[in-house]
C-alpha atoms as a printed R data frame, in Angstrom:
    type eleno elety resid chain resno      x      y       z
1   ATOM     1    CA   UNK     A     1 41.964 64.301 100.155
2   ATOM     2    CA   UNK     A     2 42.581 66.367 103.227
3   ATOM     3    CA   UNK     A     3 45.124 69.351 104.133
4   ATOM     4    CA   UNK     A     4 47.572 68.211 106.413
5   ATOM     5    CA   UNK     A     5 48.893 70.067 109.771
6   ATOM     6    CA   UNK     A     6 50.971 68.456 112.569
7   ATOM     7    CA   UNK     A     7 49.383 68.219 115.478
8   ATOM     8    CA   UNK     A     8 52.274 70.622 117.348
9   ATOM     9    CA   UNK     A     9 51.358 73.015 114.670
10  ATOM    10    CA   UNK     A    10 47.664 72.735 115.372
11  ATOM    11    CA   UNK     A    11 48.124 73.491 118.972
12  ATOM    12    CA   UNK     A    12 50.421 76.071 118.046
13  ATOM    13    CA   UNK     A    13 47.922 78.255 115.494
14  ATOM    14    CA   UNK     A    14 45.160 76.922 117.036
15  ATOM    15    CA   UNK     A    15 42.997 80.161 117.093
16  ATOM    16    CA   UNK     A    16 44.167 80.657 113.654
17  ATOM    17    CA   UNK     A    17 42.775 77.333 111.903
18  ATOM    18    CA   UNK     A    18 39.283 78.030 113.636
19  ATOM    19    CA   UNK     A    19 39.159 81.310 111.703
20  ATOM    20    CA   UNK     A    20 36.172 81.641 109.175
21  ATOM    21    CA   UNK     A    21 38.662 82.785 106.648
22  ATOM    22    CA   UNK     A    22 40.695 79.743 106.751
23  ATOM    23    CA   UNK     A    23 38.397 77.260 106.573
24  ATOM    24    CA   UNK     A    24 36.874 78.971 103.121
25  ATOM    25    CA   UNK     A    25 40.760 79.362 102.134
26  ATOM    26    CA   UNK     A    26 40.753 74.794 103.447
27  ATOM    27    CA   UNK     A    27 37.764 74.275 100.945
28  ATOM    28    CA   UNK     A    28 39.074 76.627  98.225
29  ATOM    29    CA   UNK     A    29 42.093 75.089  98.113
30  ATOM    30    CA   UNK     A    30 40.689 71.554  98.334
31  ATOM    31    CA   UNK     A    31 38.344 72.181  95.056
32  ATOM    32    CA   UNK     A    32 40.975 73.447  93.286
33  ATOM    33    CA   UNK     A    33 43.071 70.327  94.105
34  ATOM    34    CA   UNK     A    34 40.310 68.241  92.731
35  ATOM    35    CA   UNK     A    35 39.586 70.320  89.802
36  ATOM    36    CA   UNK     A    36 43.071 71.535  88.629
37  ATOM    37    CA   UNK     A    37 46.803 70.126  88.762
38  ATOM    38    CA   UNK     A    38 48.421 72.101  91.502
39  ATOM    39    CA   UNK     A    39 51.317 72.056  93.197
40  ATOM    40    CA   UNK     A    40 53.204 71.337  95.521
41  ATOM    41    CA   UNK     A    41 51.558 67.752  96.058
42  ATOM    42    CA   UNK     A    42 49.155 68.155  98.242
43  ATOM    43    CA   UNK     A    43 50.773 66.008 101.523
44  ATOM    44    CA   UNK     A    44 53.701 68.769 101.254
45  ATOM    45    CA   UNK     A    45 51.199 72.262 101.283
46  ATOM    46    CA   UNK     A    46 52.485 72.734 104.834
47  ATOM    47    CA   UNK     A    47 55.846 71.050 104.622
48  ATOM    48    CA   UNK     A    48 57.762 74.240 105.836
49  ATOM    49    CA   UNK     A    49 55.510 74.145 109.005
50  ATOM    50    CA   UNK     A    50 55.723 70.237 109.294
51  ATOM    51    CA   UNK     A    51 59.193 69.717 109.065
52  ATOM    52    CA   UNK     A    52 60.588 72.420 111.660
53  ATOM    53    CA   UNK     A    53 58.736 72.444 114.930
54  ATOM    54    CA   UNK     A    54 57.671 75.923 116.498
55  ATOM    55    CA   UNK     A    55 60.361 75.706 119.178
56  ATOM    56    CA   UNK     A    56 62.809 74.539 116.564
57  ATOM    57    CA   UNK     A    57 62.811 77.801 114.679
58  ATOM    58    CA   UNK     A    58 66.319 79.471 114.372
59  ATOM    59    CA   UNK     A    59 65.660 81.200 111.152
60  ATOM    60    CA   UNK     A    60 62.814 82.364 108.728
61  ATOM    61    CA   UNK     A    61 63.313 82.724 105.342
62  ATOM    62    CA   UNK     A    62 59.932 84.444 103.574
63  ATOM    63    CA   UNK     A    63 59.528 83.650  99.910
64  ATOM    64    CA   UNK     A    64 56.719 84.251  97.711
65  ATOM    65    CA   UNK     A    65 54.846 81.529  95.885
66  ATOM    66    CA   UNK     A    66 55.628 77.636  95.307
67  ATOM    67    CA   UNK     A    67 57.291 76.647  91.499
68  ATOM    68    CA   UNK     A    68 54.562 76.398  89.207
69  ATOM    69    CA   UNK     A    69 56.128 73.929  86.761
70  ATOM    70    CA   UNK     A    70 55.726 70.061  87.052
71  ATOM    71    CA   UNK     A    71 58.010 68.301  89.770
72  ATOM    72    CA   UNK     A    72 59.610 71.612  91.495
73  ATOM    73    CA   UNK     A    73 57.539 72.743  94.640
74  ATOM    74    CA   UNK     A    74 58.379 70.771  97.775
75  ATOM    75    CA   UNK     A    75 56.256 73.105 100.184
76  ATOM    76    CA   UNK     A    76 59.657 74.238 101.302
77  ATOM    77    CA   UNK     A    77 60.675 78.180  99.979
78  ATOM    78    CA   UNK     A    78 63.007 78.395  97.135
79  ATOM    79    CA   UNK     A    79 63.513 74.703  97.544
80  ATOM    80    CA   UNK     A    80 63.009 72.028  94.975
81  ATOM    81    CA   UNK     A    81 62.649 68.247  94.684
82  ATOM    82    CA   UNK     A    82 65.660 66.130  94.773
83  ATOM    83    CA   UNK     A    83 67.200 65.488  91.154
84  ATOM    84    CA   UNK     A    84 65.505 68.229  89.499
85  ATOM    85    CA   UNK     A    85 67.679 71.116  88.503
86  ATOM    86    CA   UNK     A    86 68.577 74.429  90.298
87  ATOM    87    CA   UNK     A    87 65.934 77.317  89.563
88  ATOM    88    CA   UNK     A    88 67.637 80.571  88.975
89  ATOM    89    CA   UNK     A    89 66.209 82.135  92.149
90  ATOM    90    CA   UNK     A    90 68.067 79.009  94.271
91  ATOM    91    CA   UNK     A    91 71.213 79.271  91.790
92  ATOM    92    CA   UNK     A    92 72.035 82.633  93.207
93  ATOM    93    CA   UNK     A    93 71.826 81.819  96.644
94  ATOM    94    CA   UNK     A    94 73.754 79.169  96.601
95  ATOM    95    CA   UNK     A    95 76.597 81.230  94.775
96  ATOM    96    CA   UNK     A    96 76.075 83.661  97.619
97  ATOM    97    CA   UNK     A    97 76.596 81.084 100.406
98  ATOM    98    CA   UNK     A    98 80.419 80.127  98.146
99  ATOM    99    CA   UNK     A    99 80.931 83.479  98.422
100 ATOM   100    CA   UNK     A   100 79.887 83.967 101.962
101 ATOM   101    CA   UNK     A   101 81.291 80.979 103.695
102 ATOM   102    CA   UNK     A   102 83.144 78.813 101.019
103 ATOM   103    CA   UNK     A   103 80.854 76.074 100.552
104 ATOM   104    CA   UNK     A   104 81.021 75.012  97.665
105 ATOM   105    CA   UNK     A   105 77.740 74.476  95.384
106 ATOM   106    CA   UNK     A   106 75.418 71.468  96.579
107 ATOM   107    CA   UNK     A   107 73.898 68.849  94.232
108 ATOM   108    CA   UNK     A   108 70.879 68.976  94.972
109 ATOM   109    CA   UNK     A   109 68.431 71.850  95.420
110 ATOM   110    CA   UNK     A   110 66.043 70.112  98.134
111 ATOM   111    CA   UNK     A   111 66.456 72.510 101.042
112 ATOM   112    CA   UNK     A   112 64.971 69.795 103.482
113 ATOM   113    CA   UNK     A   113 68.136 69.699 105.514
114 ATOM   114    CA   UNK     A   114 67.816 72.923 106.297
115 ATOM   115    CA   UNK     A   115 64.181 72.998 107.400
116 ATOM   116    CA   UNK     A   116 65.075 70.100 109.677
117 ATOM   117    CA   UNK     A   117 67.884 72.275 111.268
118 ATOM   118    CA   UNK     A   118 65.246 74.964 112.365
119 ATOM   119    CA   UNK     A   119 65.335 77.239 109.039
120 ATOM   120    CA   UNK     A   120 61.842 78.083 108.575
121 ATOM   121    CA   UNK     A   121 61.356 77.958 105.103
122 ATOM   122    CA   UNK     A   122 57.969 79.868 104.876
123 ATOM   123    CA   UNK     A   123 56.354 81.117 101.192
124 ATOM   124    CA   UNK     A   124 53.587 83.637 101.783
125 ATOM   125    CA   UNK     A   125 51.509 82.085  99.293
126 ATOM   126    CA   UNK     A   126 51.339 78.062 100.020
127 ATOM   127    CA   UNK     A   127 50.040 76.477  96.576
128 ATOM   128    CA   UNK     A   128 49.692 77.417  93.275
129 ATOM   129    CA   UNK     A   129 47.949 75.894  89.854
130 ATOM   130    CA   UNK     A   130 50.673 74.642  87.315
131 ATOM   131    CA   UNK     A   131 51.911 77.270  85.114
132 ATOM   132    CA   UNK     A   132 49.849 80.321  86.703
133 ATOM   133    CA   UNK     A   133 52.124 81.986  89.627
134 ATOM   134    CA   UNK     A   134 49.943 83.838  92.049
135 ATOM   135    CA   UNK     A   135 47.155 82.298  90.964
136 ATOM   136    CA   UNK     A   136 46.631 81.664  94.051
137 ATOM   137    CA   UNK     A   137 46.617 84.911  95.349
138 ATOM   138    CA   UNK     A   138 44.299 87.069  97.357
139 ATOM   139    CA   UNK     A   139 42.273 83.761  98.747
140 ATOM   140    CA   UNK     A   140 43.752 83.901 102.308
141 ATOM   141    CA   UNK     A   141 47.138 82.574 102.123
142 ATOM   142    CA   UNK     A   142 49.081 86.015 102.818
143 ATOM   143    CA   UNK     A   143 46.804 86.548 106.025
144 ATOM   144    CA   UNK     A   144 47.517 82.806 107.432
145 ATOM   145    CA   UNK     A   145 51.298 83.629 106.807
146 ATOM   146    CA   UNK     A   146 51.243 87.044 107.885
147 ATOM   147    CA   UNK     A   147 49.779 85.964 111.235
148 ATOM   148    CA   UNK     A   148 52.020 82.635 111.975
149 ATOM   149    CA   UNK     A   149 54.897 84.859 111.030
150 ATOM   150    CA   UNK     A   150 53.523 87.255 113.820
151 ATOM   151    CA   UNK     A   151 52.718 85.215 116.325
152 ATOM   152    CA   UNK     A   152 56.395 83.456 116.017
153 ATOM   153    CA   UNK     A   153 57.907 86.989 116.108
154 ATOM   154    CA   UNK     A   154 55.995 87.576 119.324
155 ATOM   155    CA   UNK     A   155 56.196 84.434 121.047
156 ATOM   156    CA   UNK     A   156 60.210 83.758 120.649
157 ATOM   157    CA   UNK     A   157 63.477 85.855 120.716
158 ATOM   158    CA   UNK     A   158 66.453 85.374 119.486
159 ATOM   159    CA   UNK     A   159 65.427 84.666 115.954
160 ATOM   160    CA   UNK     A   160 67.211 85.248 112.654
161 ATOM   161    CA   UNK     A   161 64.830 86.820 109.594
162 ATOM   162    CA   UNK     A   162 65.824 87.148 105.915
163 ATOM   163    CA   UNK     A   163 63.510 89.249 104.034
164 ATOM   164    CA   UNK     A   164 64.789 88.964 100.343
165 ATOM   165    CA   UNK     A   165 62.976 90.948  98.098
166 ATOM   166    CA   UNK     A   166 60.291 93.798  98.345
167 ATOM   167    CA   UNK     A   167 57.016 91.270  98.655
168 ATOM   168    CA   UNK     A   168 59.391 89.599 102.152
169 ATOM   169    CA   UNK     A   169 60.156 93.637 103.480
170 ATOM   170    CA   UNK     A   170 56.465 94.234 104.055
171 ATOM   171    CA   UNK     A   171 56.687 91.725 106.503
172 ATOM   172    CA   UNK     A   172 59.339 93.406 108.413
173 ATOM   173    CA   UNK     A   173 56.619 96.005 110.293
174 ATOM   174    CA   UNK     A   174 55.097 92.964 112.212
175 ATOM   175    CA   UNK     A   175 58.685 91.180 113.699
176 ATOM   176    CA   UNK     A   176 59.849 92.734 116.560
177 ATOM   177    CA   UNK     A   177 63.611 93.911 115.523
178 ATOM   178    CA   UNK     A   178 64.314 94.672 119.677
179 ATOM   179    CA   UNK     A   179 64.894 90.798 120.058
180 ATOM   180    CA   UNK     A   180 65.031 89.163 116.466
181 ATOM   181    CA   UNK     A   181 68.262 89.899 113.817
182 ATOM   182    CA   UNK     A   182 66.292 90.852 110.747
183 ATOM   183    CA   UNK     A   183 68.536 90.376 107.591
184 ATOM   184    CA   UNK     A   184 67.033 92.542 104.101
185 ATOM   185    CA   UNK     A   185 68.155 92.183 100.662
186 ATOM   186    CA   UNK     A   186 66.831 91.693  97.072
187 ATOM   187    CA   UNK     A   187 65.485 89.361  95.704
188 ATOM   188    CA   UNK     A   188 67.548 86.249  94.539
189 ATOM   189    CA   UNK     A   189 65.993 85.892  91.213
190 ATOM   190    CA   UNK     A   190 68.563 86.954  88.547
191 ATOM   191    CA   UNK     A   191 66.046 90.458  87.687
192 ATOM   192    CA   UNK     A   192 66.830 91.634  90.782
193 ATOM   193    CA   UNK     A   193 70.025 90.553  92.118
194 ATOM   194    CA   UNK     A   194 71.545 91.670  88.763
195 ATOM   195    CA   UNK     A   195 70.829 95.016  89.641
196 ATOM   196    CA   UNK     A   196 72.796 94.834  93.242
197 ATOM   197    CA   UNK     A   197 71.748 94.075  96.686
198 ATOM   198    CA   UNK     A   198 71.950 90.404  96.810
199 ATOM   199    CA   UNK     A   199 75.426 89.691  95.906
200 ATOM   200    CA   UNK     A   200 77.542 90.251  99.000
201 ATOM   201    CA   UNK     A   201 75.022 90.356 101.445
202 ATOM   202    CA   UNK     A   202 76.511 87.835 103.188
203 ATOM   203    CA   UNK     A   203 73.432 86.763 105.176
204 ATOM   204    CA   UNK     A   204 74.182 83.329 105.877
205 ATOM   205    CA   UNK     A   205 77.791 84.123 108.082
206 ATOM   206    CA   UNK     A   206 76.140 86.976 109.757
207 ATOM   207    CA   UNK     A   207 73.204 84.619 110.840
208 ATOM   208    CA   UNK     A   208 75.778 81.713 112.214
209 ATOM   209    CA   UNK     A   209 77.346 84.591 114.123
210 ATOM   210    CA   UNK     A   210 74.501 85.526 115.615
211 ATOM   211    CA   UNK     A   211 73.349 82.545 116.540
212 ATOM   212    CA   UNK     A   212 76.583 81.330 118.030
213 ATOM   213    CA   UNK     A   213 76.581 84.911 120.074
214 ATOM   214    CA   UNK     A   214 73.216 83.757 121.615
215 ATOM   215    CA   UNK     A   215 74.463 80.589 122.168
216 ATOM   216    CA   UNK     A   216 72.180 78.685 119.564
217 ATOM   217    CA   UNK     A   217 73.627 75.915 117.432
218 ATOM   218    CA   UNK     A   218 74.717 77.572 114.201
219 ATOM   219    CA   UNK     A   219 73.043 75.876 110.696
220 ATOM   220    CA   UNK     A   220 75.332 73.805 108.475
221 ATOM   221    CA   UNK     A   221 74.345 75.643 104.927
C-alpha cells in the first residue's frame, strides 16, 4: 500500500514532498488506510493532480473534503463515481451550467472529463474516514494544498480560479489576481446557495470567455 504521485507531479512539488510535514501527513494517512475504511480508494488520493498535468491547468476549482459515504469520492472535487447519483453540492452546479450555457444536465456525475481538459479539480483536504467529514483535518492536508495552489498561482498566468464558498475565499490572498481571473461565489451545497450567491453566477461562460480572449482552448462543460 503506497500513496501514489506522477512522476511530472513529483518533479513539479518536488521541494514540497521532501518536507518533514508531509512525510508524517504520507504515514498518517497510510495507518489510517490500514486501520480504517477511508475514502477515496487509495490509487485515486491524488487523482486531481494525476489526471491534469501542471502545464495542462486552465482552471482550478477548490473544494473542501472528499464524500464520506461508500462509493462517492473519486479524488476529483465535487465529483463522484460513475453510476452513483448526483450529490446535492454537484446537483446545483450542474443546474447552474443549464442556466449559464444551456447544457443540459449530464448523466453522470464523474467530473473526469473535465480534469482531463485542464480543470484542476483540487479539494483542500485529500481523504477522509467513511462517515466522519473533516476527520481528516488539521494533519497537513490544507498546507500541501495551500502550497501547490501557490506555487501554480506563481509559476503560470493566465489561469481561471473558482473559489465557491468561504473555506475556497481564504485561498484567494495567495493567487496572484494581476495575471489569473479569480471567479468567487457560495458555496454549491443547497445551505448556501439557497440563500443567494451561487445561482446566476455564471462562472462557467465567463471562464470560456476568458480563456478564448487569451487564446486558450475553452472547456466543453
Amino acid at each position: 500500500m503506497k500513496l501514489v504521485i506522477s512522476k511530472i507531479w513529483q518533479k513539479f512539488i518536488h521541494d514540497e514532498i521532501k518536507k518533514e510535514y508531509f512525510l508524517k501527513l504520507s504515514n498518517y494517512i497510510l495507518n489510517e488506510y490500514k486501520s480504517k475504511i477511508c475514502y477515496p480508494n487509495i490509487d485515486n488520493i491524488f487523482a486531481a493532480l494525476n489526471n491534469c498535468e501542471p502545464e495542462n491547468i486552465k482552471v482550478v476549482i477548490i473544494g473542501q473534503d472528499p464524500y464520506h459515504s461508500p462509493n462517492q469520492a473519486n479524488g476529483l472535487s465535487f465529483s463522484v463515481n460513475r453510476g452513483e447519483s448526483h450529490p446535492p453540492s454537484l446537483k446545483n452546479i450542474f443546474k447552474e451550467i443549464e442556466l449559464d450555457i444551456g447544457k443540459k444536465y449530464p448523466e453522470s456525475g464523474d467530473l473526469t472529463k473535465w480534469s482531463k481538459q485542464g480543470v484542476l479539480l483540487l479539494n483542500t483536504i485529500l481523504t477522509v474516514r467513511e462517515n466522519k467529514p473533516n476527520s481528516h483535518r488539521n494533519f497537513g492536508w490544507e498546507i500541501f494544498t495551500m502550497n501547490i495552489i501557490k506555487k501554480i498561482s506563481d509559476e503560470f498566468g493566465s489561469l481561471v480560479f473558482m473559489l465557491w464558498g468561504n473555506n475556497a475565499k481564504k485561498y484567494k490572498s495567495i493567487i496572484d489576481n494581476s495575471k489569473h481571473l479569480i471567479l468567487e461565489a457560495s458555496h454549491p451545497s443547497p445551505l448556501s446557495a439557497n440563500r443567494g450567491g451561487w445561482f446566476g453566477n455564471r462562472h462557467f461562460s465567463k471562464c470560456n470567455s476568458y480563456l478564448l480572449k487569451k487564446g486558450i482552448k475553452k472547456i466543453n462543460w
